Amino acid sequence: MSDEDLFAQEMSGVTPLKVEARHLKRDQSLSDEQKKIRQAVASEEETADLNALSTDHLELVDPLAYLEFKKPGIQHGVLKNLRLGKYEIEAKLDLHNRTVEEARRDVFEFIEDCQRYGLRTVIIAHGKGQRSEPKALLKSHVYRWLPQLPQVMAFYSAQPKHGGVGATYVMLRKSDEKKLENKERHERRR
């Protein structure tokens, strides 16, 4: 006897249920809290899509190495003042005890937020990574990620009072609002 025959034999006395057509109407009115949650999730998904910071093909830097980068056009004196910690630090991101993926997301969002609020000089504390395996993993990733971000004009390892080679000063480009303010201020002088 086949499985189908056994099934038919077992079901011989069973009568099917009547199926009534049902129209399920979903309540379309969302509470304000639900709307905010949906917007936040959508915003996170958009941010994740924009985050092109790479995590592959990484060259590890020495845990005690100084990090330095500047885009063309940055004046020597500006980089020197950044290196010496002479600019006011307007925000800080601490990456200690973060995974690479968490740090990747945090760096991207931090730089985006700083740009949005018109901040120019910030610091990222990534640690030296002397006790991690592989050594200086987060520091190496930060060194690779920062030049990939168009907002980053220059960076340099921090002064000892701000974390030394375990942290990096980052100079961001001026926001459009700050550029406009500068332009208006200079036009008034004429």
GROMACS .gro file of N, CA and C in nm, residues 52-183:
model
  396
   52ALA      N    1   3.015   5.311   0.250
   52ALA     CA    2   3.098   5.230   0.161
   52ALA      C    3   3.237   5.205   0.219
   53LEU      N    4   3.254   5.226   0.349
   53LEU     CA    5   3.384   5.204   0.409
   53LEU      C    6   3.420   5.056   0.400
   54SER      N    7   3.538   5.030   0.353
   54SER     CA    8   3.581   4.894   0.324
   54SER      C    9   3.644   4.827   0.446
   55THR      N   10   3.623   4.697   0.457
   55THR     CA   11   3.685   4.621   0.566
   55THR      C   12   3.779   4.512   0.513
   56ASP      N   13   3.798   4.506   0.383
   56ASP     CA   14   3.884   4.401   0.327
   56ASP      C   15   4.018   4.458   0.281
   57HIS      N   16   4.115   4.370   0.257
   57HIS     CA   17   4.249   4.406   0.209
   57HIS      C   18   4.313   4.513   0.297
   58LEU      N   19   4.329   4.482   0.424
   58LEU     CA   20   4.380   4.580   0.520
   58LEU      C   21   4.530   4.561   0.541
   59GLU      N   22   4.605   4.671   0.533
   59GLU     CA   23   4.745   4.670   0.573
   59GLU      C   24   4.751   4.717   0.717
   60LEU      N   25   4.804   4.635   0.804
   60LEU     CA   26   4.812   4.670   0.945
   60LEU      C   27   4.923   4.773   0.968
   61VAL      N   28   4.893   4.873   1.050
   61VAL     CA   29   4.994   4.971   1.088
   61VAL      C   30   5.053   4.930   1.223
   62ASP      N   31   5.169   4.982   1.252
   62ASP     CA   32   5.233   4.955   1.380
   62ASP      C   33   5.152   5.021   1.492
   63PRO      N   34   5.134   4.954   1.606
   63PRO     CA   35   5.056   5.014   1.715
   63PRO      C   36   5.109   5.150   1.761
   64LEU      N   37   5.239   5.175   1.746
   64LEU     CA   38   5.297   5.301   1.792
   64LEU      C   39   5.320   5.401   1.679
   65ALA      N   40   5.271   5.369   1.559
   65ALA     CA   41   5.290   5.458   1.444
   65ALA      C   42   5.203   5.582   1.455
   66TYR      N   43   5.256   5.693   1.402
   66TYR     CA   44   5.178   5.816   1.391
   66TYR      C   45   5.100   5.810   1.261
   67LEU      N   46   4.974   5.848   1.268
   67LEU     CA   47   4.889   5.851   1.149
   67LEU      C   48   4.885   5.994   1.096
   68GLU      N   49   4.896   6.007   0.964
   68GLU     CA   50   4.895   6.140   0.903
   68GLU      C   51   4.832   6.131   0.765
   69PHE      N   52   4.750   6.232   0.733
   69PHE     CA   53   4.688   6.241   0.600
   69PHE      C   54   4.643   6.384   0.578
   70LYS      N   55   4.658   6.432   0.455
   70LYS     CA   56   4.600   6.561   0.419
   70LYS      C   57   4.565   6.558   0.272
   71LYS      N   58   4.452   6.619   0.241
   71LYS     CA   59   4.410   6.630   0.102
   71LYS      C   60   4.489   6.743   0.037
   72PRO      N   61   4.505   6.738  -0.095
   72PRO     CA   62   4.574   6.848  -0.163
   72PRO      C   63   4.503   6.980  -0.135
   73GLY      N   64   4.584   7.083  -0.116
   73GLY     CA   65   4.528   7.216  -0.090
   73GLY      C   66   4.525   7.255   0.056
   74ILE      N   67   4.547   7.159   0.145
   74ILE     CA   68   4.552   7.191   0.288
   74ILE      C   69   4.688   7.255   0.317
   75GLN      N   70   4.686   7.372   0.376
   75GLN     CA   71   4.809   7.445   0.403
   75GLN      C   72   4.892   7.375   0.510
   76HIS      N   73   5.024   7.391   0.497
   76HIS     CA   74   5.116   7.330   0.592
   76HIS      C   75   5.088   7.377   0.735
   77GLY      N   76   5.060   7.506   0.752
   77GLY     CA   77   5.034   7.561   0.885
   77GLY      C   78   4.908   7.502   0.948
   78VAL      N   79   4.808   7.474   0.866
   78VAL     CA   80   4.684   7.414   0.917
   78VAL      C   81   4.713   7.273   0.970
   79LEU      N   82   4.789   7.195   0.892
   79LEU     CA   83   4.823   7.059   0.935
   79LEU      C   84   4.910   7.064   1.062
   80LYS      N   85   5.001   7.161   1.068
   80LYS     CA   86   5.087   7.175   1.186
   80LYS      C   87   5.003   7.204   1.310
   81ASN      N   88   4.908   7.296   1.299
   81ASN     CA   89   4.822   7.328   1.413
   81ASN      C   90   4.736   7.209   1.453
   82LEU      N   91   4.691   7.132   1.355
   82LEU     CA   92   4.614   7.011   1.385
   82LEU      C   93   4.703   6.912   1.460
   83ARG      N   94   4.825   6.890   1.410
   83ARG     CA   95   4.919   6.797   1.472
   83ARG      C   96   4.952   6.837   1.615
   84LEU      N   97   4.961   6.968   1.639
   84LEU     CA   98   4.996   7.017   1.773
   84LEU      C   99   4.875   7.027   1.866
   85GLY      N  100   4.757   6.992   1.816
   85GLY     CA  101   4.636   6.996   1.899
   85GLY      C  102   4.591   7.136   1.933
   86LYS      N  103   4.617   7.231   1.845
   86LYS     CA  104   4.583   7.371   1.873
   86LYS      C  105   4.439   7.407   1.842
   87TYR      N  106   4.369   7.321   1.770
   87TYR     CA  107   4.228   7.348   1.740
   87TYR      C  108   4.141   7.290   1.850
   88GLU      N  109   4.032   7.360   1.879
   88GLU     CA  110   3.938   7.312   1.980
   88GLU      C  111   3.872   7.182   1.931
   89ILE      N  112   3.874   7.081   2.016
   89ILE     CA  113   3.809   6.954   1.981
   89ILE      C  114   3.660   6.968   2.011
   90GLU      N  115   3.580   6.954   1.907
   90GLU     CA  116   3.436   6.979   1.920
   90GLU      C  117   3.354   6.854   1.947
   91ALA      N  118   3.411   6.737   1.921
   91ALA     CA  119   3.339   6.611   1.947
   91ALA      C  120   3.440   6.497   1.953
   92LYS      N  121   3.401   6.390   2.022
   92LYS     CA  122   3.489   6.274   2.038
   92LYS      C  123   3.412   6.146   2.014
   93LEU      N  124   3.477   6.052   1.945
   93LEU     CA  125   3.422   5.917   1.925
   93LEU      C  126   3.519   5.819   1.988
   94ASP      N  127   3.470   5.735   2.079
   94ASP     CA  128   3.553   5.635   2.145
   94ASP      C  129   3.519   5.498   2.088
   95LEU      N  130   3.617   5.433   2.026
   95LEU     CA  131   3.596   5.303   1.963
   95LEU      C  132   3.647   5.187   2.047
   96HIS      N  133   3.694   5.214   2.168
   96HIS     CA  134   3.744   5.106   2.252
   96HIS      C  135   3.635   5.001   2.273
   97ASN      N  136   3.673   4.875   2.269
   97ASN     CA  137   3.585   4.759   2.290
   97ASN      C  138   3.477   4.746   2.183
   98ARG      N  139   3.500   4.800   2.065
   98ARG     CA  140   3.405   4.788   1.954
   98ARG      C  141   3.459   4.684   1.856
   99THR      N  142   3.367   4.613   1.790
   99THR     CA  143   3.409   4.523   1.683
   99THR      C  144   3.442   4.608   1.560
  100VAL      N  145   3.504   4.547   1.461
  100VAL     CA  146   3.537   4.620   1.339
  100VAL      C  147   3.410   4.671   1.273
  101GLU      N  148   3.308   4.589   1.265
  101GLU     CA  149   3.183   4.630   1.200
  101GLU      C  150   3.113   4.742   1.278
  102GLU      N  151   3.114   4.732   1.411
  102GLU     CA  152   3.056   4.840   1.492
  102GLU      C  153   3.134   4.970   1.472
  103ALA      N  154   3.267   4.958   1.471
  103ALA     CA  155   3.352   5.076   1.453
  103ALA      C  156   3.330   5.137   1.315
  104ARG      N  157   3.315   5.054   1.214
  104ARG     CA  158   3.289   5.102   1.077
  104ARG      C  159   3.162   5.186   1.074
  105ARG      N  160   3.057   5.133   1.133
  105ARG     CA  161   2.929   5.205   1.136
  105ARG      C  162   2.942   5.333   1.218
  106ASP      N  163   3.008   5.323   1.334
  106ASP     CA  164   3.022   5.439   1.423
  106ASP      C  165   3.102   5.552   1.358
  107VAL      N  166   3.212   5.518   1.292
  107VAL     CA  167   3.294   5.621   1.227
  107VAL      C  168   3.214   5.691   1.119
  108PHE      N  169   3.146   5.614   1.037
  108PHE     CA  170   3.066   5.673   0.928
  108PHE      C  171   2.959   5.766   0.983
  109GLU      N  172   2.883   5.719   1.081
  109GLU     CA  173   2.775   5.800   1.138
  109GLU      C  174   2.829   5.922   1.212
  110PHE      N  175   2.940   5.905   1.283
  110PHE     CA  176   3.001   6.015   1.358
  110PHE      C  177   3.043   6.128   1.264
  111ILE      N  178   3.113   6.093   1.158
  111ILE     CA  179   3.159   6.194   1.063
  111ILE      C  180   3.040   6.262   0.994
  112GLU      N  181   2.939   6.183   0.958
  112GLU     CA  182   2.818   6.240   0.897
  112GLU      C  183   2.751   6.340   0.993
  113ASP      N  184   2.737   6.299   1.119
  113ASP     CA  185   2.672   6.386   1.219
  113ASP      C  186   2.754   6.513   1.242
  114CYS      N  187   2.885   6.499   1.254
  114CYS     CA  188   2.971   6.616   1.275
  114CYS      C  189   2.958   6.714   1.159
  115GLN      N  190   2.955   6.662   1.039
  115GLN     CA  191   2.940   6.748   0.920
  115GLN      C  192   2.805   6.819   0.924
  116ARG      N  193   2.701   6.744   0.960
  116ARG     CA  194   2.565   6.800   0.965
  116ARG      C  195   2.557   6.915   1.065
  117TYR      N  196   2.629   6.903   1.177
  117TYR     CA  197   2.624   7.006   1.281
  117TYR      C  198   2.732   7.113   1.264
  118GLY      N  199   2.806   7.106   1.155
  118GLY     CA  200   2.905   7.210   1.126
  118GLY      C  201   3.031   7.202   1.210
  119LEU      N  202   3.064   7.086   1.265
  119LEU     CA  203   3.185   7.071   1.345
  119LEU      C  204   3.305   7.056   1.252
  120ARG      N  205   3.418   7.111   1.293
  120ARG     CA  206   3.537   7.110   1.208
  120ARG      C  207   3.648   7.020   1.260
  121THR      N  208   3.670   7.020   1.392
  121THR     CA  209   3.781   6.943   1.447
  121THR      C  210   3.727   6.846   1.551
  122VAL      N  211   3.749   6.718   1.526
  122VAL     CA  212   3.700   6.613   1.615
  122VAL      C  213   3.814   6.516   1.643
  123ILE      N  214   3.790   6.426   1.736
  123ILE     CA  215   3.893   6.326   1.768
  123ILE      C  216   3.828   6.188   1.773
  124ILE      N  217   3.901   6.090   1.724
  124ILE     CA  218   3.856   5.951   1.729
  124ILE      C  219   3.957   5.874   1.812
  125ALA      N  220   3.911   5.815   1.923
  125ALA     CA  221   3.996   5.733   2.009
  125ALA      C  222   3.979   5.588   1.967
  126HIS      N  223   4.082   5.533   1.903
  126HIS     CA  224   4.076   5.395   1.852
  126HIS      C  225   4.163   5.301   1.933
  127GLY      N  226   4.249   5.355   2.015
  127GLY     CA  227   4.343   5.274   2.091
  127GLY      C  228   4.464   5.239   2.006
  128LYS      N  229   4.570   5.197   2.075
  128LYS     CA  230   4.691   5.157   2.003
  128LYS      C  231   4.677   5.016   1.949
  129GLY      N  232   4.609   4.932   2.025
  129GLY     CA  233   4.591   4.794   1.982
  129GLY      C  234   4.712   4.707   2.007
  130GLN      N  235   4.793   4.742   2.108
  130GLN     CA  236   4.912   4.662   2.138
  130GLN      C  237   4.878   4.525   2.194
  131ARG      N  238   4.765   4.514   2.261
  131ARG     CA  239   4.728   4.386   2.323
  131ARG      C  240   4.625   4.309   2.241
  132SER      N  241   4.583   4.366   2.129
  132SER     CA  242   4.483   4.297   2.047
  132SER      C  243   4.551   4.202   1.949
  133GLU      N  244   4.475   4.114   1.895
  133GLU     CA  245   4.528   4.021   1.795
  133GLU      C  246   4.434   4.019   1.676
  134PRO      N  247   4.471   4.059   1.559
  134PRO     CA  248   4.601   4.114   1.525
  134PRO      C  249   4.620   4.253   1.586
  135LYS      N  250   4.745   4.291   1.600
  135LYS     CA  251   4.777   4.418   1.665
  135LYS      C  252   4.727   4.537   1.582
  136ALA      N  253   4.682   4.640   1.652
  136ALA     CA  254   4.639   4.768   1.592
  136ALA      C  255   4.529   4.751   1.487
  137LEU      N  256   4.438   4.658   1.508
  137LEU     CA  257   4.334   4.630   1.409
  137LEU      C  258   4.243   4.751   1.387
  138LEU      N  259   4.184   4.805   1.495
  138LEU     CA  260   4.094   4.920   1.479
  138LEU      C  261   4.171   5.043   1.429
  139LYS      N  262   4.290   5.064   1.481
  139LYS     CA  263   4.371   5.177   1.438
  139LYS      C  264   4.398   5.169   1.288
  140SER      N  265   4.429   5.049   1.240
  140SER     CA  266   4.455   5.029   1.097
  140SER      C  267   4.332   5.056   1.013
  141HIS      N  268   4.217   5.012   1.062
  141HIS     CA  269   4.092   5.037   0.989
  141HIS      C  270   4.060   5.186   0.985
  142VAL      N  271   4.076   5.254   1.097
  142VAL     CA  272   4.049   5.399   1.100
  142VAL      C  273   4.142   5.469   1.001
  143TYR      N  274   4.268   5.428   0.997
  143TYR     CA  275   4.365   5.486   0.904
  143TYR      C  276   4.322   5.465   0.759
  144ARG      N  277   4.260   5.354   0.733
  144ARG     CA  278   4.212   5.325   0.597
  144ARG      C  279   4.080   5.396   0.567
  145TRP      N  280   3.990   5.403   0.664
  145TRP     CA  281   3.856   5.459   0.641
  145TRP      C  282   3.855   5.611   0.623
  146LEU      N  283   3.930   5.681   0.706
  146LEU     CA  284   3.919   5.828   0.705
  146LEU      C  285   3.945   5.891   0.568
  147PRO      N  286   4.048   5.849   0.493
  147PRO     CA  287   4.066   5.909   0.360
  147PRO      C  288   3.953   5.876   0.262
  148GLN      N  289   3.876   5.771   0.290
  148GLN     CA  290   3.764   5.733   0.203
  148GLN      C  291   3.644   5.827   0.220
  149LEU      N  292   3.642   5.902   0.328
  149LEU     CA  293   3.529   5.991   0.356
  149LEU      C  294   3.554   6.129   0.296
  150PRO      N  295   3.465   6.177   0.210
  150PRO     CA  296   3.488   6.306   0.144
  150PRO      C  297   3.490   6.425   0.240
  151GLN      N  298   3.430   6.410   0.359
  151GLN     CA  299   3.426   6.519   0.456
  151GLN      C  300   3.561   6.541   0.524
  152VAL      N  301   3.647   6.438   0.523
  152VAL     CA  302   3.775   6.444   0.594
  152VAL      C  303   3.879   6.515   0.509
  153MET      N  304   3.929   6.627   0.562
  153MET     CA  305   4.030   6.706   0.492
  153MET      C  306   4.172   6.666   0.535
  154ALA      N  307   4.187   6.632   0.663
  154ALA     CA  308   4.318   6.596   0.716
  154ALA      C  309   4.299   6.522   0.848
  155PHE      N  310   4.402   6.444   0.885
  155PHE     CA  311   4.404   6.387   1.020
  155PHE      C  312   4.547   6.365   1.063
  156TYR      N  313   4.565   6.358   1.195
  156TYR     CA  314   4.698   6.337   1.251
  156TYR      C  315   4.681   6.275   1.390
  157SER      N  316   4.777   6.190   1.428
  157SER     CA  317   4.773   6.130   1.561
  157SER      C  318   4.773   6.240   1.667
  158ALA      N  319   4.702   6.214   1.775
  158ALA     CA  320   4.679   6.314   1.879
  158ALA      C  321   4.803   6.337   1.966
  159GLN      N  322   4.801   6.447   2.036
  159GLN     CA  323   4.902   6.478   2.137
  159GLN      C  324   4.881   6.384   2.256
  160PRO      N  325   4.986   6.360   2.337
  160PRO     CA  326   4.972   6.268   2.451
  160PRO      C  327   4.856   6.303   2.545
  161LYS      N  328   4.830   6.432   2.565
  161LYS     CA  329   4.721   6.470   2.656
  161LYS      C  330   4.583   6.430   2.602
  162HIS      N  331   4.573   6.402   2.472
  162HIS     CA  332   4.446   6.362   2.411
  162HIS      C  333   4.444   6.215   2.369
  163GLY      N  334   4.545   6.138   2.411
  163GLY     CA  335   4.546   5.995   2.378
  163GLY      C  336   4.663   5.950   2.294
  164GLY      N  337   4.749   6.043   2.253
  164GLY     CA  338   4.869   6.006   2.177
  164GLY      C  339   4.836   5.927   2.052
  165VAL      N  340   4.918   5.826   2.023
  165VAL     CA  341   4.899   5.747   1.902
  165VAL      C  342   4.778   5.655   1.910
  166GLY      N  343   4.708   5.656   2.023
  166GLY     CA  344   4.584   5.579   2.038
  166GLY      C  345   4.461   5.659   2.000
  167ALA      N  346   4.482   5.780   1.948
  167ALA     CA  347   4.370   5.865   1.906
  167ALA      C  348   4.415   5.949   1.787
  168THR      N  349   4.319   6.000   1.713
  168THR     CA  350   4.350   6.076   1.592
  168THR      C  351   4.263   6.200   1.584
  169TYR      N  352   4.330   6.316   1.564
  169TYR     CA  353   4.257   6.440   1.536
  169TYR      C  354   4.208   6.432   1.392
  170VAL      N  355   4.086   6.477   1.369
  170VAL     CA  356   4.031   6.476   1.233
  170VAL      C  357   3.978   6.615   1.202
  171MET      N  358   4.022   6.670   1.089
  171MET     CA  359   3.970   6.800   1.043
  171MET      C  360   3.871   6.774   0.930
  172LEU      N  361   3.751   6.829   0.947
  172LEU     CA  362   3.645   6.810   0.848
  172LEU      C  363   3.630   6.935   0.764
  173ARG      N  364   3.581   6.917   0.643
  173ARG     CA  365   3.557   7.032   0.555
  173ARG      C  366   3.444   7.116   0.613
  174LYS      N  367   3.442   7.240   0.573
  174LYS     CA  368   3.336   7.330   0.620
  174LYS      C  369   3.202   7.285   0.561
  175SER      N  370   3.100   7.296   0.642
  175SER     CA  371   2.965   7.268   0.592
  175SER      C  372   2.925   7.380   0.498
  176ASP      N  373   2.825   7.356   0.416
  176ASP     CA  374   2.778   7.459   0.322
  176ASP      C  375   2.734   7.585   0.396
  177GLU      N  376   2.672   7.567   0.514
  177GLU     CA  377   2.627   7.682   0.593
  177GLU      C  378   2.745   7.766   0.638
  178LYS      N  379   2.852   7.700   0.684
  178LYS     CA  380   2.971   7.772   0.731
  178LYS      C  381   3.040   7.844   0.615
  179LYS      N  382   3.041   7.781   0.498
  179LYS     CA  383   3.100   7.846   0.381
  179LYS      C  384   3.024   7.974   0.347
  180LEU      N  385   2.893   7.965   0.352
  180LEU     CA  386   2.809   8.082   0.322
  180LEU      C  387   2.831   8.193   0.425
  181GLU      N  388   2.840   8.155   0.554
  181GLU     CA  389   2.867   8.253   0.659
  181GLU      C  390   3.000   8.324   0.634
  182ASN      N  391   3.102   8.246   0.599
  182ASN     CA  392   3.234   8.302   0.570
  182ASN      C  393   3.228   8.399   0.453
  183LYS      N  394   3.160   8.358   0.348
  183LYS     CA  395   3.148   8.442   0.229
  183LYS      C  396   3.080   8.574   0.262
   0.00000   0.00000   0.00000
